[in-house]
Tab-separated table of N, CA and C in Angstrom:
chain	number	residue	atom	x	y	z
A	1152	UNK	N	-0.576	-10.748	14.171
A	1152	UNK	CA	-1.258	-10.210	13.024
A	1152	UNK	C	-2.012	-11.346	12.345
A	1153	UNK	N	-3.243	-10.767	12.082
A	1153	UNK	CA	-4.240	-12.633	11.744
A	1153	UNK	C	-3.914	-12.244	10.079
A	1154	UNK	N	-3.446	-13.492	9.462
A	1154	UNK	CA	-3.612	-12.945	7.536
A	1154	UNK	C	-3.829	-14.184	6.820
A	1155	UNK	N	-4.468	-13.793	6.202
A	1155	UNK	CA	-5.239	-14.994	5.050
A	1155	UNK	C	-4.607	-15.161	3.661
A	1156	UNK	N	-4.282	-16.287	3.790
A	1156	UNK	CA	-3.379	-16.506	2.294
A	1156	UNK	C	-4.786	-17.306	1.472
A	1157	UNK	N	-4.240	-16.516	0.089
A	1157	UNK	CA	-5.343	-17.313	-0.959
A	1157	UNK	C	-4.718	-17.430	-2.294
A	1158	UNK	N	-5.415	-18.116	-3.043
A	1158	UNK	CA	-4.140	-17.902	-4.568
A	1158	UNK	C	-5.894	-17.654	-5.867
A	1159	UNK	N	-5.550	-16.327	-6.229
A	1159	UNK	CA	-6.872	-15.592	-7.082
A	1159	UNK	C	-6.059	-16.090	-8.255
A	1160	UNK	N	-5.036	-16.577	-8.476
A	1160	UNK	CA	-4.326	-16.898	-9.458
A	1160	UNK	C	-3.248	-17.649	-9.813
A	1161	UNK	N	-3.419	-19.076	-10.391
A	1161	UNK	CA	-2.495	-19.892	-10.314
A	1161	UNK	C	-0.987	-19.368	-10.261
A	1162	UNK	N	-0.444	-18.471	-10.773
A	1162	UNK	CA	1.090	-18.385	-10.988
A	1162	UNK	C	1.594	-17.511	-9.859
A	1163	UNK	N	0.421	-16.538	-8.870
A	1163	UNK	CA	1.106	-16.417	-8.059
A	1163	UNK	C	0.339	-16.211	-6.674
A	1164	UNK	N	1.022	-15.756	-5.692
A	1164	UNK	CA	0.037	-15.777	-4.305
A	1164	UNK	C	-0.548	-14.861	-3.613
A	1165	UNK	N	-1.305	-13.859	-2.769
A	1165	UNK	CA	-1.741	-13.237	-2.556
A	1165	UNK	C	-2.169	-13.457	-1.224
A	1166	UNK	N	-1.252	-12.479	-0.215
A	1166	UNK	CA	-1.559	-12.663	1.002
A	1166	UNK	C	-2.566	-11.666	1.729
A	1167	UNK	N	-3.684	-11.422	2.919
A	1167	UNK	CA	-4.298	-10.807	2.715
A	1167	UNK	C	-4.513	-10.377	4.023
A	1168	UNK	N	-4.689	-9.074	4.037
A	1168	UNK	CA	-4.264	-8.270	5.771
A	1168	UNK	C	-5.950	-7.835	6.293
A	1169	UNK	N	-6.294	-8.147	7.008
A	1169	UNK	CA	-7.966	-7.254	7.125
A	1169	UNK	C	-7.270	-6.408	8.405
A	1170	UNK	N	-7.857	-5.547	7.907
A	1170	UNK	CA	-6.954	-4.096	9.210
A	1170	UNK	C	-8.963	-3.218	9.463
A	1171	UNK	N	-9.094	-2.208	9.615
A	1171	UNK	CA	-10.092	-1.753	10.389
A	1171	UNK	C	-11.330	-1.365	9.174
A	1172	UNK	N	-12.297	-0.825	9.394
A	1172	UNK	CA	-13.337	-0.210	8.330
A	1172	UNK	C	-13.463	-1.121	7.546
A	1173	UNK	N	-13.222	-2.556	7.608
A	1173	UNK	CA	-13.510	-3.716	7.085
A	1173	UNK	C	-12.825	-3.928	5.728
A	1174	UNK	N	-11.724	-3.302	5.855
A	1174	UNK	CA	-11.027	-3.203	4.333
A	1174	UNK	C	-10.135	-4.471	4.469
A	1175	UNK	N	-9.403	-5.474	3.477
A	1175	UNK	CA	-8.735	-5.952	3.479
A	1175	UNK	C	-7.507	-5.526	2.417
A	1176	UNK	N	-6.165	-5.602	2.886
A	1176	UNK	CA	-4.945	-5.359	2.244
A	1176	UNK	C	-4.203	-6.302	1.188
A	1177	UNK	N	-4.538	-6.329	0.231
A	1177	UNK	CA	-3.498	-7.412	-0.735
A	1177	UNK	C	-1.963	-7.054	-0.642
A	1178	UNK	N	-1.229	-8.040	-0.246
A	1178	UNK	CA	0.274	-7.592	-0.881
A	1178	UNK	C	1.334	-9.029	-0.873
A	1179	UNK	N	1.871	-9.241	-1.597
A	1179	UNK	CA	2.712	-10.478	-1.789
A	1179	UNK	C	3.490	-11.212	-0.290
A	1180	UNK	N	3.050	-12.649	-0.012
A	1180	UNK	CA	3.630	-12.684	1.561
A	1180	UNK	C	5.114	-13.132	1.538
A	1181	UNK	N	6.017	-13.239	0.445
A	1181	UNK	CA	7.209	-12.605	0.585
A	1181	UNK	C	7.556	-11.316	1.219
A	1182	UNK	N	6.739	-10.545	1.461
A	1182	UNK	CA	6.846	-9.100	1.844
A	1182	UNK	C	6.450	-9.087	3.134
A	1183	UNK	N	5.821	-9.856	3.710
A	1183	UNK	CA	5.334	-10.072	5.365
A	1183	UNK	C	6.257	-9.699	6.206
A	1184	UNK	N	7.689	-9.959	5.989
A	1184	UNK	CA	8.975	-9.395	7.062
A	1184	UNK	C	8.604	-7.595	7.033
A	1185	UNK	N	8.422	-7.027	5.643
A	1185	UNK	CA	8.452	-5.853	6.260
A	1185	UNK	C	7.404	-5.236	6.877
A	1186	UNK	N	6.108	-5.438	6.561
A	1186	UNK	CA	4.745	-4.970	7.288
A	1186	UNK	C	4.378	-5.573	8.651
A	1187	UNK	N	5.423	-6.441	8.976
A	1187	UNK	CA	4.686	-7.133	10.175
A	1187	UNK	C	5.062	-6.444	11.363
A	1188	UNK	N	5.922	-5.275	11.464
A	1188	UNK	CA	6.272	-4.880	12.921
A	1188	UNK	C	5.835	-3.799	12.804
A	1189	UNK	N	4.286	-3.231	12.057
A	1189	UNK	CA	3.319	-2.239	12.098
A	1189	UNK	C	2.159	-2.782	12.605
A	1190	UNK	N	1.196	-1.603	12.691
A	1190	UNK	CA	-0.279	-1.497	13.284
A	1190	UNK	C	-0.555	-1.031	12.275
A	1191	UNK	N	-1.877	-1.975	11.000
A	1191	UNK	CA	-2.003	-1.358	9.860
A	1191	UNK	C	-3.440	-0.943	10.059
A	1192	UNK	N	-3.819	0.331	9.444
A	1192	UNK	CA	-5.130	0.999	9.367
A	1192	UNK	C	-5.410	1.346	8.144
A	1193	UNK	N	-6.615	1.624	8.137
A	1193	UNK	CA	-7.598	1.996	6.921
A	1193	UNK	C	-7.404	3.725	7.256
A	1194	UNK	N	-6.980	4.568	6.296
A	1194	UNK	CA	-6.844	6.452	6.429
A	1194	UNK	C	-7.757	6.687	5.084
A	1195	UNK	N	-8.206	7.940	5.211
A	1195	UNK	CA	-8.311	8.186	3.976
A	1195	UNK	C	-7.434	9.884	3.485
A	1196	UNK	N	-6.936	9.678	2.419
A	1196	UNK	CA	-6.458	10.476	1.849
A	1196	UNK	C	-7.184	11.416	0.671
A	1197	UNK	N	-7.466	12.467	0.297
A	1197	UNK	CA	-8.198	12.851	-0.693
A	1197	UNK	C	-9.479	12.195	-0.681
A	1198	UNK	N	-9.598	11.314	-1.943
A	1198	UNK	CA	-10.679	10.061	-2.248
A	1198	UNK	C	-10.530	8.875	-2.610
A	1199	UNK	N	-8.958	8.673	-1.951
A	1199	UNK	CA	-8.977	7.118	-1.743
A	1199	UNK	C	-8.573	6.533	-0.045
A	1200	UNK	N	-8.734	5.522	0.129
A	1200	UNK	CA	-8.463	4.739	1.334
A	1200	UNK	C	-7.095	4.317	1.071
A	1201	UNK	N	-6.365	4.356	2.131
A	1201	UNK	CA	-4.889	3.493	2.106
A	1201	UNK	C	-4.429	3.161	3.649
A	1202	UNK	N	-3.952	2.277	3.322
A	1202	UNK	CA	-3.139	1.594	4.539
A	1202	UNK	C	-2.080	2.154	5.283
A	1203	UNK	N	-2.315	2.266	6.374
A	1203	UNK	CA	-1.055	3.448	6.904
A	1203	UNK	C	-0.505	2.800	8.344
A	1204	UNK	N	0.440	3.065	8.745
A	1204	UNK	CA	0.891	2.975	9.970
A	1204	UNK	C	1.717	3.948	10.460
A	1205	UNK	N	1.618	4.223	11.862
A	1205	UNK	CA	2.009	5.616	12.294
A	1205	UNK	C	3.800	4.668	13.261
A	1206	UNK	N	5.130	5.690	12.278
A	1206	UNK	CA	6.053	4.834	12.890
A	1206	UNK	C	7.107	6.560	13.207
A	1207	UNK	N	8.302	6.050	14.276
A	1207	UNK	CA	9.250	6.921	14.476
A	1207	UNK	C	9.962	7.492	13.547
A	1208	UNK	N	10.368	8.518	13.137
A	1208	UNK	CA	11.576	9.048	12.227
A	1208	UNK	C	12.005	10.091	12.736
A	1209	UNK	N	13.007	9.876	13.294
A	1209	UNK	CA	14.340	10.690	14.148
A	1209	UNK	C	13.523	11.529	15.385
A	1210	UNK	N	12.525	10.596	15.847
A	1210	UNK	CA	12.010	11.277	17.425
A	1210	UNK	C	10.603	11.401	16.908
A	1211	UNK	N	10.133	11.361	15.822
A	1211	UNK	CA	9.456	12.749	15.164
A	1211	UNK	C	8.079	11.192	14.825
A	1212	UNK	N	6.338	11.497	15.143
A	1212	UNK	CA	6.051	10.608	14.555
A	1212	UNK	C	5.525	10.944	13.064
A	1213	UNK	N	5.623	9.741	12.476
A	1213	UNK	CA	5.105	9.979	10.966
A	1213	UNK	C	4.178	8.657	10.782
A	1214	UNK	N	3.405	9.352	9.693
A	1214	UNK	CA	2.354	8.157	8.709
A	1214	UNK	C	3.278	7.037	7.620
A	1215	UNK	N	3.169	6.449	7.499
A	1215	UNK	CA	3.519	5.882	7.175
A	1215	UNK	C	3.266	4.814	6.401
A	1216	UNK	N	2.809	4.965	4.854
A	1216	UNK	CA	2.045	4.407	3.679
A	1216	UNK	C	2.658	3.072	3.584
A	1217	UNK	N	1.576	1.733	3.372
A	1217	UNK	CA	1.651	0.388	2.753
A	1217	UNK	C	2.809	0.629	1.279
A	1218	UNK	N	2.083	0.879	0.267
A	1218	UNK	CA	2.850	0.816	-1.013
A	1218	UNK	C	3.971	1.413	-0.890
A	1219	UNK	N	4.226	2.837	-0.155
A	1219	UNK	CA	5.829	3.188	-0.496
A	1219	UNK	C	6.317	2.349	0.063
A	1220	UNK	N	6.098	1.600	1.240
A	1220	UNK	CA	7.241	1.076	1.854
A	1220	UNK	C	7.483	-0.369	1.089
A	1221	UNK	N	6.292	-0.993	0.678
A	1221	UNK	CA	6.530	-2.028	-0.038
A	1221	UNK	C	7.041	-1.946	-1.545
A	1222	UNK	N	7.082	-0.629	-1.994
A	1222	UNK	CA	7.232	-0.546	-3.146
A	1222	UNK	C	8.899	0.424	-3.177
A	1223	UNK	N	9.552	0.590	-1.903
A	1223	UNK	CA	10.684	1.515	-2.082
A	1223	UNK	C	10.598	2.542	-2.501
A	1224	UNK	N	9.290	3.651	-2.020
A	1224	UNK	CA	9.220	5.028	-3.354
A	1224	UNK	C	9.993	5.920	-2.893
A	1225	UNK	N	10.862	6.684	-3.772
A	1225	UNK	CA	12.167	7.910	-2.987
A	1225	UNK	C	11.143	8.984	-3.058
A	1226	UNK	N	11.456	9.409	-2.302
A	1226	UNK	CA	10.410	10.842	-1.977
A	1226	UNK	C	10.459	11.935	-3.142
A	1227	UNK	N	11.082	11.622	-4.217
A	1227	UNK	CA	10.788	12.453	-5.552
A	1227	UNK	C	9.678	12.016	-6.441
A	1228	UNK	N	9.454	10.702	-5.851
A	1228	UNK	CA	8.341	9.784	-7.150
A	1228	UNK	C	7.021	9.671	-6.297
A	1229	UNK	N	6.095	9.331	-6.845
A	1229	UNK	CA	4.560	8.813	-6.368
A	1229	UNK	C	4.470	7.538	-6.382
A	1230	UNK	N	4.147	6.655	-5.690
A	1230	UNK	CA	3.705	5.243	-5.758
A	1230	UNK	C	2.438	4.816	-6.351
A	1231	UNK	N	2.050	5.418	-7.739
A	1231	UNK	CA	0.886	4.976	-8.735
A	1231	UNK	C	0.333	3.114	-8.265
A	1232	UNK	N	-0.687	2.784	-7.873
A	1232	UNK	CA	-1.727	1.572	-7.980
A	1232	UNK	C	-2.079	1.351	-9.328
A	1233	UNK	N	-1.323	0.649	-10.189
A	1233	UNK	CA	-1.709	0.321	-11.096
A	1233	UNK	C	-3.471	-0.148	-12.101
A	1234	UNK	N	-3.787	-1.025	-11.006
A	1234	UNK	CA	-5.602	-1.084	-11.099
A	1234	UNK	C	-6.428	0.001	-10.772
A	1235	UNK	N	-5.780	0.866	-9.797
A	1235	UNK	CA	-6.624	1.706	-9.280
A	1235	UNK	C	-7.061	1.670	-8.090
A	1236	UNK	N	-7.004	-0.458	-7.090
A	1236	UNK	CA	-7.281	-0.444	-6.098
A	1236	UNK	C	-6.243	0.172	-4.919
A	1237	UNK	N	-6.687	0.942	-3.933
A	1237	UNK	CA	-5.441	1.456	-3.288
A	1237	UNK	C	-4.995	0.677	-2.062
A	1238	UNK	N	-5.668	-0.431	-1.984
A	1238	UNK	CA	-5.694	-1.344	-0.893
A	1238	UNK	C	-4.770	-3.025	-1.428
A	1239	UNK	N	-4.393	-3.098	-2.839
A	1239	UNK	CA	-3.975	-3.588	-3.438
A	1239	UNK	C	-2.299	-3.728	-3.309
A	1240	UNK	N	-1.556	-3.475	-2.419
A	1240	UNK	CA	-0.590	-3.242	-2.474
A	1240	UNK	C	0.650	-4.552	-2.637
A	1241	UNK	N	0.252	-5.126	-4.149
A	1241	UNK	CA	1.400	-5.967	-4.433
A	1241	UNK	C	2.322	-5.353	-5.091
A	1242	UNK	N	3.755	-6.117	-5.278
A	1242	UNK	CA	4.384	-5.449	-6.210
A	1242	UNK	C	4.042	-5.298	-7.647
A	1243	UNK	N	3.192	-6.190	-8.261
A	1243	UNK	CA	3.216	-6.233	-9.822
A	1243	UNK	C	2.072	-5.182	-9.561
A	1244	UNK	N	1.243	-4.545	-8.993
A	1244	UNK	CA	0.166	-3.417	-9.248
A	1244	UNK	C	1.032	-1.916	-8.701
A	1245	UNK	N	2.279	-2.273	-8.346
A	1245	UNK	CA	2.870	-0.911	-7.640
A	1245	UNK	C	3.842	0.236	-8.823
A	1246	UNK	N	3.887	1.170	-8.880
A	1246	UNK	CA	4.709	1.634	-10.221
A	1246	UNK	C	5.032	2.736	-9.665
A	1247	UNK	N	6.322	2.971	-9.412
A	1247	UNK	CA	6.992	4.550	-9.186
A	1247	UNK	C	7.285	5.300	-10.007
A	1248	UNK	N	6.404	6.492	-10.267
A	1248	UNK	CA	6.457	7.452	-11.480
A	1248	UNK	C	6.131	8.971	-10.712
A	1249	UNK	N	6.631	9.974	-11.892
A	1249	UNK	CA	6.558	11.201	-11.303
A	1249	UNK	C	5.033	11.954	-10.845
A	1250	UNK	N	5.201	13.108	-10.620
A	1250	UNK	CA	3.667	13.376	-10.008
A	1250	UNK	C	2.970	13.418	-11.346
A	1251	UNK	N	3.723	14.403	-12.388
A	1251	UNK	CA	3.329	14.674	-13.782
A	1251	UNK	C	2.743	13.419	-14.183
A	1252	UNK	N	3.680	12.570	-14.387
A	1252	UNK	CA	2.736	11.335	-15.075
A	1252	UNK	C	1.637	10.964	-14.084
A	1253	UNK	N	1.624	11.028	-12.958
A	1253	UNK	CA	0.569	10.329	-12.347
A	1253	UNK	C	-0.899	11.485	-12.244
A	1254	UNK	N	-0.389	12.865	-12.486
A	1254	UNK	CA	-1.468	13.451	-12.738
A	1254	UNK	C	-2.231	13.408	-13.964
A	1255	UNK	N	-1.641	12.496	-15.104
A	1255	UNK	CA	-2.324	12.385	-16.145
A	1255	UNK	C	-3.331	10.787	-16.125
A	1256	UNK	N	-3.167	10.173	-14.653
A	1256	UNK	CA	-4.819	9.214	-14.450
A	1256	UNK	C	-5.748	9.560	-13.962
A	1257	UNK	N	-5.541	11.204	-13.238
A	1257	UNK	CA	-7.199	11.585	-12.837
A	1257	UNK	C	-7.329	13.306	-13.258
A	1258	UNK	N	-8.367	13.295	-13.443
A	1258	UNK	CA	-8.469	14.749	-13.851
A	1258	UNK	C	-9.993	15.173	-12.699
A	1259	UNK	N	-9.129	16.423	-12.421
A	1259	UNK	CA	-9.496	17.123	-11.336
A	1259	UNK	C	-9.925	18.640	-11.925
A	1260	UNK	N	-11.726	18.402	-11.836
A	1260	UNK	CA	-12.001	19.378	-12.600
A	1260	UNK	C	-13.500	19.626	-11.507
């Protein structure tokens, strides 16, 4: 996996994944043990882009989202992007909240 470390900010680090459609992935490289035994892609969902990898669960294949997994989301909560970028997937931009609250950052009209 080729990844580019950079520091956008003295206090902390920012490691950086370029996966397909020319997107690149932010996410803390303390976290590199868990993303590294995926194939990460650019999907799009609705009207955002996110990082996905397609992995096993009990025989069965599934998608398999950057932020929940880096962010631990239990399948009752949403994994909210704090900035808004969805390609952003550090922990300090990651926030597990309900759908309710997270339907009150976009309005769908």
């Amino acid at each position: 996996m080729k990844v580019l470390t950079v520091k956008p900010y003295p206090e902390t680090q920012t490691a950086l994944l370029p996966i397909n459609r020319d997107f690149v992935v932010k996410y803390d490289p303390e976290l590199y043990y868990l993303i590294d035994d995926y194939h990460w892609f650019a999907k799009k969902s609705f009207h955002c882009w996110y990082a996905v990898a397609w992995t096993n669960v009990n025989g069965k294949r599934k998608l398999l989202r950057m932020h929940h997994l880096v962010n631990s989301t239990p399948k009752d909560l949403v994994c909210h992007h704090i900035n808004g970028d969805t390609m952003d997937n550090r922990i300090a931009n990651l926030q597990n909240i309900s759908e309710f609250e997270h339907a009150k950052y976009f309005s769908y009209r």
